[in-house]
Coordinates of C-alpha atoms and ligand atoms in Angstrom, one line a residue:
M1 CA 0.1 0.0 0.0
A2 CA 1.1 3.5 -0.7
K3 CA 2.7 5.5 2.0
P4 CA 0.3 7.9 3.4
K5 CA 1.1 11.8 2.9
Y6 CA -0.1 12.7 6.4
T7 CA 0.3 10.6 9.2
T8 CA 0.0 11.3 13.3
H9 CA 2.9 13.1 15.0
L10 CA 5.6 10.7 16.7
G11 CA 4.2 8.8 19.7
M12 CA 0.7 9.7 19.1
V13 CA -1.7 7.1 18.5
D14 CA -5.2 6.8 16.7
I15 CA -7.9 4.8 18.8
L16 CA -9.7 3.2 15.5
P17 CA -12.9 1.5 15.8
D18 CA -11.7 -1.9 16.8
E19 CA -10.2 -0.7 19.6
S20 CA -12.5 2.3 20.9
P21 CA -15.0 -0.2 22.5
K22 CA -12.2 -1.5 24.8
W23 CA -11.6 2.1 25.9
R24 CA -15.2 2.8 26.4
A25 CA -15.6 -0.3 28.5
L26 CA -12.4 0.9 30.6
E27 CA -14.0 4.3 30.9
Q28 CA -17.3 2.8 32.3
I29 CA -15.4 0.6 34.8
I30 CA -13.6 3.8 36.0
H31 CA -16.8 5.8 36.4
E32 CA -18.6 3.0 38.3
E33 CA -16.1 2.6 40.7
A34 CA -15.5 6.1 41.2
A35 CA -19.3 6.6 42.1
K36 CA -18.9 3.5 44.5
F37 CA -16.2 5.6 46.1
N38 CA -18.0 9.0 46.1
F39 CA -15.4 10.4 43.8
E40 CA -16.9 13.3 41.5
E41 CA -15.4 14.1 38.1
I42 CA -13.4 16.9 37.2
R43 CA -12.7 17.9 33.5
T44 CA -9.9 20.7 33.1
P45 CA -8.6 22.3 29.7
I46 CA -6.2 20.1 27.6
M47 CA -3.9 23.5 27.9
E48 CA -2.5 25.2 31.0
Q49 CA 0.0 28.2 31.4
T50 CA 3.5 27.1 31.1
E51 CA 4.3 28.9 34.5
L52 CA 1.8 26.7 36.2
I53 CA 3.3 23.5 35.1
V54 CA 6.7 24.5 35.8
R55 CA 6.1 25.8 39.3
G56 CA 3.8 23.0 40.2
I57 CA 6.0 19.8 38.8
G58 CA 9.5 21.7 39.2
Q59 CA 11.7 23.2 37.0
L60 CA 14.5 20.9 37.4
T61 CA 12.3 17.4 36.6
D62 CA 12.8 15.6 33.5
I63 CA 9.2 16.5 32.6
V64 CA 9.7 20.3 32.8
S65 CA 13.1 20.5 31.5
K66 CA 12.6 18.0 28.7
E67 CA 9.3 16.9 27.9
I68 CA 6.7 19.4 27.9
F69 CA 5.0 20.8 24.4
A70 CA 5.0 24.7 25.1
F71 CA 4.2 27.1 22.5
K72 CA 3.4 31.0 22.6
K73 CA 0.6 32.8 21.0
G74 CA 0.1 36.5 21.5
D75 CA 1.3 37.4 25.1
S76 CA 0.4 33.8 26.4
H77 CA 2.5 30.6 27.0
Y78 CA 0.4 27.5 26.7
V79 CA 1.7 24.1 27.4
L80 CA -0.1 20.8 26.6
R81 CA -0.6 18.9 30.2
P82 CA 1.8 16.4 31.0
E83 CA -0.4 15.5 33.9
L84 CA -3.2 16.6 35.9
T85 CA -2.4 17.0 39.6
A86 CA -1.2 20.7 39.3
P87 CA -4.1 21.8 36.8
V88 CA -6.8 20.1 39.3
V89 CA -4.8 21.9 42.1
R90 CA -5.4 25.2 40.0
A91 CA -8.9 24.4 39.4
F92 CA -9.4 24.1 43.1
V93 CA -7.8 27.1 44.2
E94 CA -9.3 29.2 40.9
H95 CA -12.9 28.3 42.0
H96 CA -12.3 28.2 45.9
M97 CA -13.8 24.7 46.0
Q98 CA -12.5 24.0 49.5
Q99 CA -16.1 26.3 50.0
R100 CA -17.9 23.1 49.0
G101 CA -16.9 21.8 52.3
G102 CA -15.2 18.8 53.6
S103 CA -12.3 17.2 51.6
Q104 CA -12.7 17.4 47.6
K105 CA -12.3 13.5 46.2
L106 CA -12.1 14.3 42.4
Y107 CA -11.3 11.8 39.6
Y108 CA -10.4 12.2 36.0
I109 CA -9.9 10.4 32.8
G110 CA -8.2 11.9 29.7
P111 CA -5.1 12.6 27.3
M112 CA -1.9 14.0 28.8
F113 CA 1.4 15.1 26.7
R114 CA 4.8 14.3 27.2
A115 CA 7.8 14.6 24.5
E116 CA 9.4 11.5 25.5
K117 CA 11.0 8.9 23.2
P118 CA 8.1 6.7 22.2
Q119 CA 8.5 2.8 22.8
K120 CA 6.0 0.3 24.0
G121 CA 3.9 1.6 26.9
R122 CA 5.3 5.3 26.3
Q123 CA 3.8 7.5 24.0
R124 CA 3.8 11.4 23.7
Q125 CA 0.0 11.5 23.9
F126 CA -1.1 9.0 26.3
H127 CA -4.4 8.7 28.8
Q128 CA -4.4 8.6 32.2
F129 CA -7.2 8.2 35.0
G130 CA -6.5 9.3 38.3
V131 CA -8.0 10.8 41.7
E132 CA -6.8 13.8 43.7
I133 CA -8.2 14.2 47.2
I134 CA -7.5 17.6 48.5
G135 CA -8.2 18.8 52.2
S136 CA -7.2 16.0 54.1
D137 CA -4.1 15.3 56.0
D138 CA -5.5 11.6 57.0
P139 CA -3.9 8.6 56.2
V140 CA -7.5 7.2 55.6
A141 CA -7.1 9.5 52.4
D142 CA -4.0 7.9 51.4
V143 CA -5.3 4.8 51.9
E144 CA -8.7 5.3 49.9
C145 CA -6.8 6.6 47.1
I146 CA -4.6 3.2 47.0
S147 CA -7.7 1.2 47.3
F148 CA -9.6 2.7 44.7
M149 CA -6.3 2.3 42.2
M150 CA -6.2 -1.3 43.2
Q151 CA -9.9 -1.9 42.9
I152 CA -9.6 -0.9 39.0
Y153 CA -6.9 -3.6 38.6
K154 CA -8.9 -6.1 40.7
R155 CA -12.1 -5.6 38.8
I156 CA -10.4 -6.4 35.3
G157 CA -8.6 -9.1 36.5
I158 CA -5.0 -7.8 36.8
K159 CA -3.5 -9.2 39.7
N160 CA -0.1 -9.7 38.9
F161 CA 1.5 -6.5 40.2
E162 CA 3.8 -5.0 43.1
L163 CA 2.7 -2.0 45.3
K164 CA 5.8 -0.2 46.1
L165 CA 5.6 2.1 49.1
N166 CA 8.1 4.7 50.8
S167 CA 7.7 7.6 52.6
V168 CA 9.6 10.8 51.1
G169 CA 8.9 12.8 54.3
D170 CA 8.1 16.5 55.0
P171 CA 10.5 19.2 54.4
E172 CA 12.2 18.9 57.9
S173 CA 12.8 15.2 57.3
R174 CA 14.0 15.6 53.9
E175 CA 16.2 18.1 54.6
A176 CA 18.1 16.0 57.2
Y177 CA 18.0 13.4 54.7
K178 CA 19.5 15.0 51.9
E179 CA 22.2 16.4 54.0
A180 CA 23.1 12.4 55.0
L181 CA 22.8 11.5 51.6
R182 CA 25.2 14.3 50.3
D183 CA 27.8 13.1 53.1
F184 CA 27.5 9.6 51.7
L185 CA 27.6 10.4 48.2
K186 CA 30.3 13.4 48.2
P187 CA 33.3 11.2 48.4
N188 CA 32.5 8.8 45.3
L189 CA 30.7 11.7 43.5
D190 CA 33.2 11.9 40.5
K191 CA 32.8 8.2 40.0
M192 CA 28.9 8.7 39.4
S193 CA 27.0 9.6 36.1
E194 CA 27.1 13.3 34.7
L195 CA 23.4 13.5 35.6
S196 CA 23.9 12.4 39.1
Q197 CA 26.7 14.9 39.4
K198 CA 24.3 17.6 38.1
R199 CA 21.4 16.4 40.5
F200 CA 23.9 16.5 43.6
E201 CA 23.6 20.1 45.1
K202 CA 19.8 20.9 44.0
N203 CA 18.3 17.4 44.5
P204 CA 20.3 14.7 45.5
M205 CA 17.1 12.2 46.1
R206 CA 16.6 12.3 42.4
I207 CA 20.1 10.3 42.3
L208 CA 18.2 7.4 43.8
D209 CA 15.9 7.1 40.7
S210 CA 19.4 6.9 38.4
K211 CA 19.2 4.0 36.0
E212 CA 22.9 4.7 35.4
E213 CA 24.9 1.5 35.6
E214 CA 27.9 3.5 37.5
D215 CA 25.5 4.8 40.2
Q216 CA 23.8 1.4 41.3
E217 CA 26.7 0.7 43.7
F218 CA 26.4 3.7 45.5
I219 CA 22.8 3.8 45.6
K220 CA 22.4 0.3 47.2
K221 CA 24.4 1.3 49.9
A222 CA 23.0 4.7 50.3
P223 CA 21.1 5.6 53.8
V224 CA 17.5 5.5 53.7
I225 CA 15.0 8.2 54.3
Q226 CA 12.8 6.1 57.0
D227 CA 16.0 6.8 59.6
Y228 CA 15.2 10.5 59.3
L229 CA 11.9 10.7 59.1
N230 CA 10.3 12.9 62.1
D231 CA 8.0 11.9 64.5
E232 CA 5.1 13.1 62.7
S233 CA 6.1 11.8 59.2
K234 CA 7.0 8.5 60.9
E235 CA 3.4 8.3 62.4
H236 CA 1.7 9.2 59.3
F237 CA 3.6 6.5 57.4
E238 CA 2.8 3.9 60.0
R239 CA -0.6 4.4 59.8
V240 CA -0.8 4.1 56.3
T241 CA 0.9 0.7 56.4
N242 CA -1.0 -0.4 59.1
Y243 CA -4.4 0.5 57.2
L244 CA -3.3 -1.3 54.3
S245 CA -2.4 -4.5 55.9
E246 CA -5.5 -4.4 57.6
L247 CA -7.2 -4.3 54.2
G248 CA -5.1 -7.2 53.2
I249 CA -3.4 -5.0 50.5
D250 CA 0.0 -6.3 50.0
Y251 CA 2.9 -3.7 49.7
T252 CA 6.6 -3.6 49.5
L253 CA 8.4 -1.0 51.0
D254 CA 11.0 0.6 48.6
P255 CA 13.2 3.3 50.6
Y256 CA 14.7 4.6 47.3
L257 CA 11.1 4.9 45.7
V258 CA 11.2 8.6 44.6
R259 CA 9.0 10.1 42.2
G260 CA 9.5 12.2 39.2
M261 CA 7.9 15.4 40.2
D262 CA 8.9 17.8 43.3
Y263 CA 5.8 18.1 44.9
Y264 CA 5.6 14.9 46.8
T265 CA 5.6 14.9 50.5
R266 CA 5.3 11.8 52.7
T267 CA 3.4 9.0 51.0
A268 CA 4.8 8.0 47.8
F269 CA 3.7 4.8 45.7
E270 CA 4.0 3.0 42.6
L271 CA 2.3 0.0 41.0
T272 CA 4.5 -1.9 38.6
S273 CA 3.7 -5.0 36.8
P274 CA 6.2 -7.7 35.4
D275 CA 3.8 -8.2 32.3
L276 CA 4.7 -4.8 31.2
G277 CA 8.8 -5.0 30.1
S278 CA 10.8 -2.0 30.7
Q279 CA 7.9 0.7 31.2
D280 CA 6.7 -1.4 34.1
A281 CA 5.0 1.3 36.1
L282 CA 1.1 1.0 35.9
A283 CA 0.4 3.9 38.1
G284 CA 2.0 6.1 40.8
G285 CA 1.0 8.9 43.0
G286 CA 1.7 10.2 46.6
R287 CA 1.0 13.1 49.0
Y288 CA 1.6 16.6 47.9
D289 CA 0.7 18.7 51.2
L290 CA 2.8 21.8 49.8
L291 CA 1.2 22.2 46.3
V292 CA -2.0 24.2 46.9
E293 CA 0.1 26.7 48.8
E294 CA 2.8 26.6 46.1
I295 CA 0.5 28.0 43.5
G296 CA -1.4 30.3 45.4
G297 CA -3.9 28.8 47.6
Q298 CA -4.1 28.1 51.3
D299 CA -2.3 25.5 53.1
T300 CA -4.1 22.5 52.0
P301 CA -2.9 18.9 52.5
A302 CA -3.7 16.3 49.3
V303 CA -2.8 13.0 47.9
G304 CA -3.5 11.4 44.7
F305 CA -2.4 9.1 41.9
A306 CA -2.8 8.6 38.1
A307 CA -2.6 5.5 36.1
G308 CA -1.6 4.9 32.4
M309 CA -4.5 3.5 30.5
E310 CA -2.3 2.1 27.4
R311 CA -0.1 0.1 29.8
L312 CA -3.0 -1.2 31.6
M313 CA -4.3 -2.1 27.7
I314 CA -1.2 -3.8 27.3
A315 CA -1.2 -5.7 30.5
C316 CA -4.9 -6.7 29.5
E317 CA -3.5 -8.0 26.0
E318 CA -0.4 -9.9 27.8
L319 CA -3.3 -11.6 30.0
D320 CA -5.7 -12.2 27.3
I321 CA -8.2 -10.0 28.9
N322 CA -11.1 -9.1 26.9
L323 CA -12.8 -5.6 28.1
A324 CA -15.4 -5.2 25.4
E325 CA -17.9 -7.7 24.1
E326 CA -17.6 -8.7 20.5
K327 CA -19.3 -5.9 18.2
S328 CA -22.7 -6.4 17.2
V329 CA -25.9 -5.0 15.9
D330 CA -29.4 -6.1 16.8
V331 CA -31.1 -5.6 13.4
Y332 CA -30.0 -5.3 9.7
F333 CA -32.3 -4.5 7.2
V334 CA -31.7 -6.3 3.9
T335 CA -33.7 -4.8 0.9
L336 CA -34.4 -5.5 -2.5
G337 CA -35.1 -2.6 -5.0
D338 CA -35.5 1.3 -4.3
E339 CA -39.1 1.2 -2.8
A340 CA -37.8 -1.4 -0.1
R341 CA -34.8 0.7 0.7
N342 CA -37.1 3.7 1.2
W343 CA -39.0 1.5 3.4
A344 CA -36.2 0.5 5.3
L345 CA -34.9 3.7 5.9
S346 CA -38.2 5.2 6.9
H347 CA -38.5 2.0 9.6
L348 CA -35.1 2.2 11.1
P349 CA -36.3 4.9 13.4
K350 CA -39.0 2.6 15.0
V351 CA -36.7 0.0 15.9
R352 CA -34.1 2.1 17.1
E353 CA -37.1 3.8 19.4
A354 CA -37.8 0.6 20.6
G355 CA -34.4 0.3 22.1
L356 CA -32.7 -1.9 19.8
S357 CA -29.7 -0.9 17.3
A358 CA -30.4 -1.2 13.8
T359 CA -28.8 -0.6 10.2
M360 CA -29.1 -1.0 6.4
D361 CA -27.0 -1.1 3.4
Y362 CA -25.6 2.4 2.6
M363 CA -24.2 1.2 -0.6
S364 CA -26.9 0.0 -2.9
R365 CA -25.4 -3.4 -2.9
S366 CA -27.1 -7.0 -4.0
M367 CA -28.8 -8.9 -1.6
K368 CA -26.0 -11.5 -1.3
A369 CA -23.8 -8.6 -0.7
Q370 CA -26.2 -7.2 2.1
M371 CA -26.0 -10.7 3.9
K372 CA -22.7 -10.9 3.8
D373 CA -22.4 -7.5 5.2
A374 CA -25.2 -8.2 7.8
N375 CA -22.5 -11.0 9.0
R376 CA -19.6 -9.2 9.0
E377 CA -21.2 -6.8 11.0
N378 CA -22.4 -9.7 13.6
A379 CA -26.2 -8.8 12.9
L380 CA -28.1 -10.7 15.3
Y381 CA -31.2 -10.8 13.0
T382 CA -31.9 -9.4 9.4
I383 CA -35.1 -8.2 8.4
I384 CA -35.5 -9.2 4.7
V385 CA -37.7 -6.6 2.3
G386 CA -38.7 -7.0 -1.2
G387 CA -41.7 -6.1 -3.7
N388 CA -43.4 -9.0 -2.1
E389 CA -43.0 -8.4 1.6
L390 CA -44.2 -4.7 0.9
Q391 CA -47.4 -5.7 -1.0
E392 CA -48.3 -8.5 1.8
G393 CA -47.2 -6.3 4.5
K394 CA -45.1 -9.4 6.1
F395 CA -41.1 -9.4 6.2
T396 CA -38.7 -12.2 6.8
L397 CA -37.0 -12.1 10.3
R398 CA -34.1 -14.2 10.2
N399 CA -32.3 -14.8 13.3
M400 CA -28.8 -15.1 11.9
K401 CA -27.4 -17.4 14.6
E402 CA -29.8 -20.3 14.6
S403 CA -30.7 -19.7 10.8
E404 CA -34.4 -19.7 11.5
E405 CA -36.8 -17.5 9.8
A406 CA -40.4 -16.3 10.4
S407 CA -42.9 -14.0 8.3
L408 CA -44.4 -11.4 10.3
E409 CA -45.8 -8.1 10.3
F410 CA -43.3 -5.2 11.1
E411 CA -44.9 -4.5 14.3
A412 CA -44.9 -7.9 15.6
I413 CA -41.2 -8.3 14.5
V414 CA -40.4 -5.2 16.7
E415 CA -42.5 -6.7 19.6
K416 CA -40.5 -10.1 19.2
L417 CA -37.4 -8.4 19.1
T418 CA -37.8 -6.4 22.3
Q419 CA -38.9 -9.3 24.1
K420 CA -35.7 -11.4 22.8
L421 CA -33.3 -8.5 22.9
L422 CA -34.0 -6.2 25.7
Ligands
LIG501 P1 3.6 9.6 36.7 O1 4.2 8.4 37.5 O2 4.1 10.6 36.0 O3 2.5 10.6 38.0 O4 2.1 8.9 35.7 C1 1.3 8.1 36.0 C2 1.3 7.0 35.2 O5 1.1 7.5 33.8 C3 2.5 6.1 35.1 O6 2.6 5.1 36.1 C4 2.4 5.5 33.6 O7 1.5 4.4 33.7 C5 1.6 6.5 32.6 N1 2.5 7.3 31.9 C6 3.3 8.4 32.3 N2 4.0 8.8 31.2 C7 3.6 8.0 30.4 C8 3.8 7.9 28.8 N3 4.6 8.8 28.2 N4 3.3 6.9 27.9 C9 2.1 6.4 28.5 N5 2.1 6.2 30.0 C10 2.6 6.9 30.7 C11 1.8 11.6 37.5 O8 1.3 11.8 36.2 C12 1.1 12.1 38.7 N6 0.2 13.3 38.3 C13 0.4 10.9 39.8 C14 -0.4 11.9 40.7 C15 -1.6 12.1 40.9 N7 0.5 12.3 42.0 C16 -0.1 12.9 42.7 N8 -1.4 12.9 42.3

């Protein structure tokens, strides 16, 4: 086939009709489970002010320094949202959502944009679903967030994963830890990767996330943050782990888990799957108690997570999980001649009004070709309409699976189909 003149941008993917039912099924599951948790949906614009994203996520993070799609139009600096935590917090502050009372338990589904090098499970436009609980300091909020995340995978049937858990402490604990980390790494810094040397002064904790070979032996022996948590952070973390154990949610403590955004405080977590290959993170999240204030709101604690939907789809494929039923249409009108076509067109709405799906041939094909098309469309029934049928006022209803036929008046056909299919 000839190469098309226009294609999608690198790392941006069309979701074609064969795939979209899976996406709708997944979205449906997320909406249903969110309703059970009493989470409310929030939808924010695809574009945000660059300044919000830089401030919210952190100037030195990979996302901001390398991966944002940003452009200027007039005097405004736009960025395609790389994630939704900062935008949701922006909306919370902008609309004074604290006035709604209680903590805001928000969820979302939508596309995000990061200019990363595409590979399996890593795209430039990808989709996340996630939750942000804003206004609660209580470990219950952390655990509800994690429970919701786990519930989605559980309902779908993805069980093979690991929940990694850490506390990255509050600012006080973190300062003490960063100092200890610098003291430990300094004597060997010249043996470490260039990137780690760069991170050493401003953000030594990010060194723990390094994938560079030469850094690993030092990371392995580095001090762990747990030994530097102050009493408050320690107690919060203990309560989170206790609640998880009570709920029977397994987790692995990973003292070197640091996340890719600067806003995290205290609880941090990631869900990884061995079915995903190198991009193995299904989801990730944590607390961000300082972010609301950082972007202009009042001091308000918060916690959330986001999950990659393409990665969830890949896991489903690996595990042979079908999210959507095979597509089908209830009724296909097969017609012979113009009069029959007109009749079918005017009777389609009556079938649809009865709550059934119905279609007909749009291409003036032969009856044989229409029957073939009805099979391709996986039609459960065909209604066969020709000159004789129109004269008699009785039409052939064919059950395509059973290959059974009956000759009935149109009203009787609709009644029979409604009883059988609804
Ligand atoms: P994140 O870890 O950057 O966190 O992204 C969450 C998930 O999105 C990842 O675990 C992964 O499954 C998916 N993901 C990320 N980048 C890509 C990509 N390029 N292609 C495909 N999937 C990808 C956040 O975004 C935070 N906002 C999570 C959060 C919410 N923290 C607190 N609240």
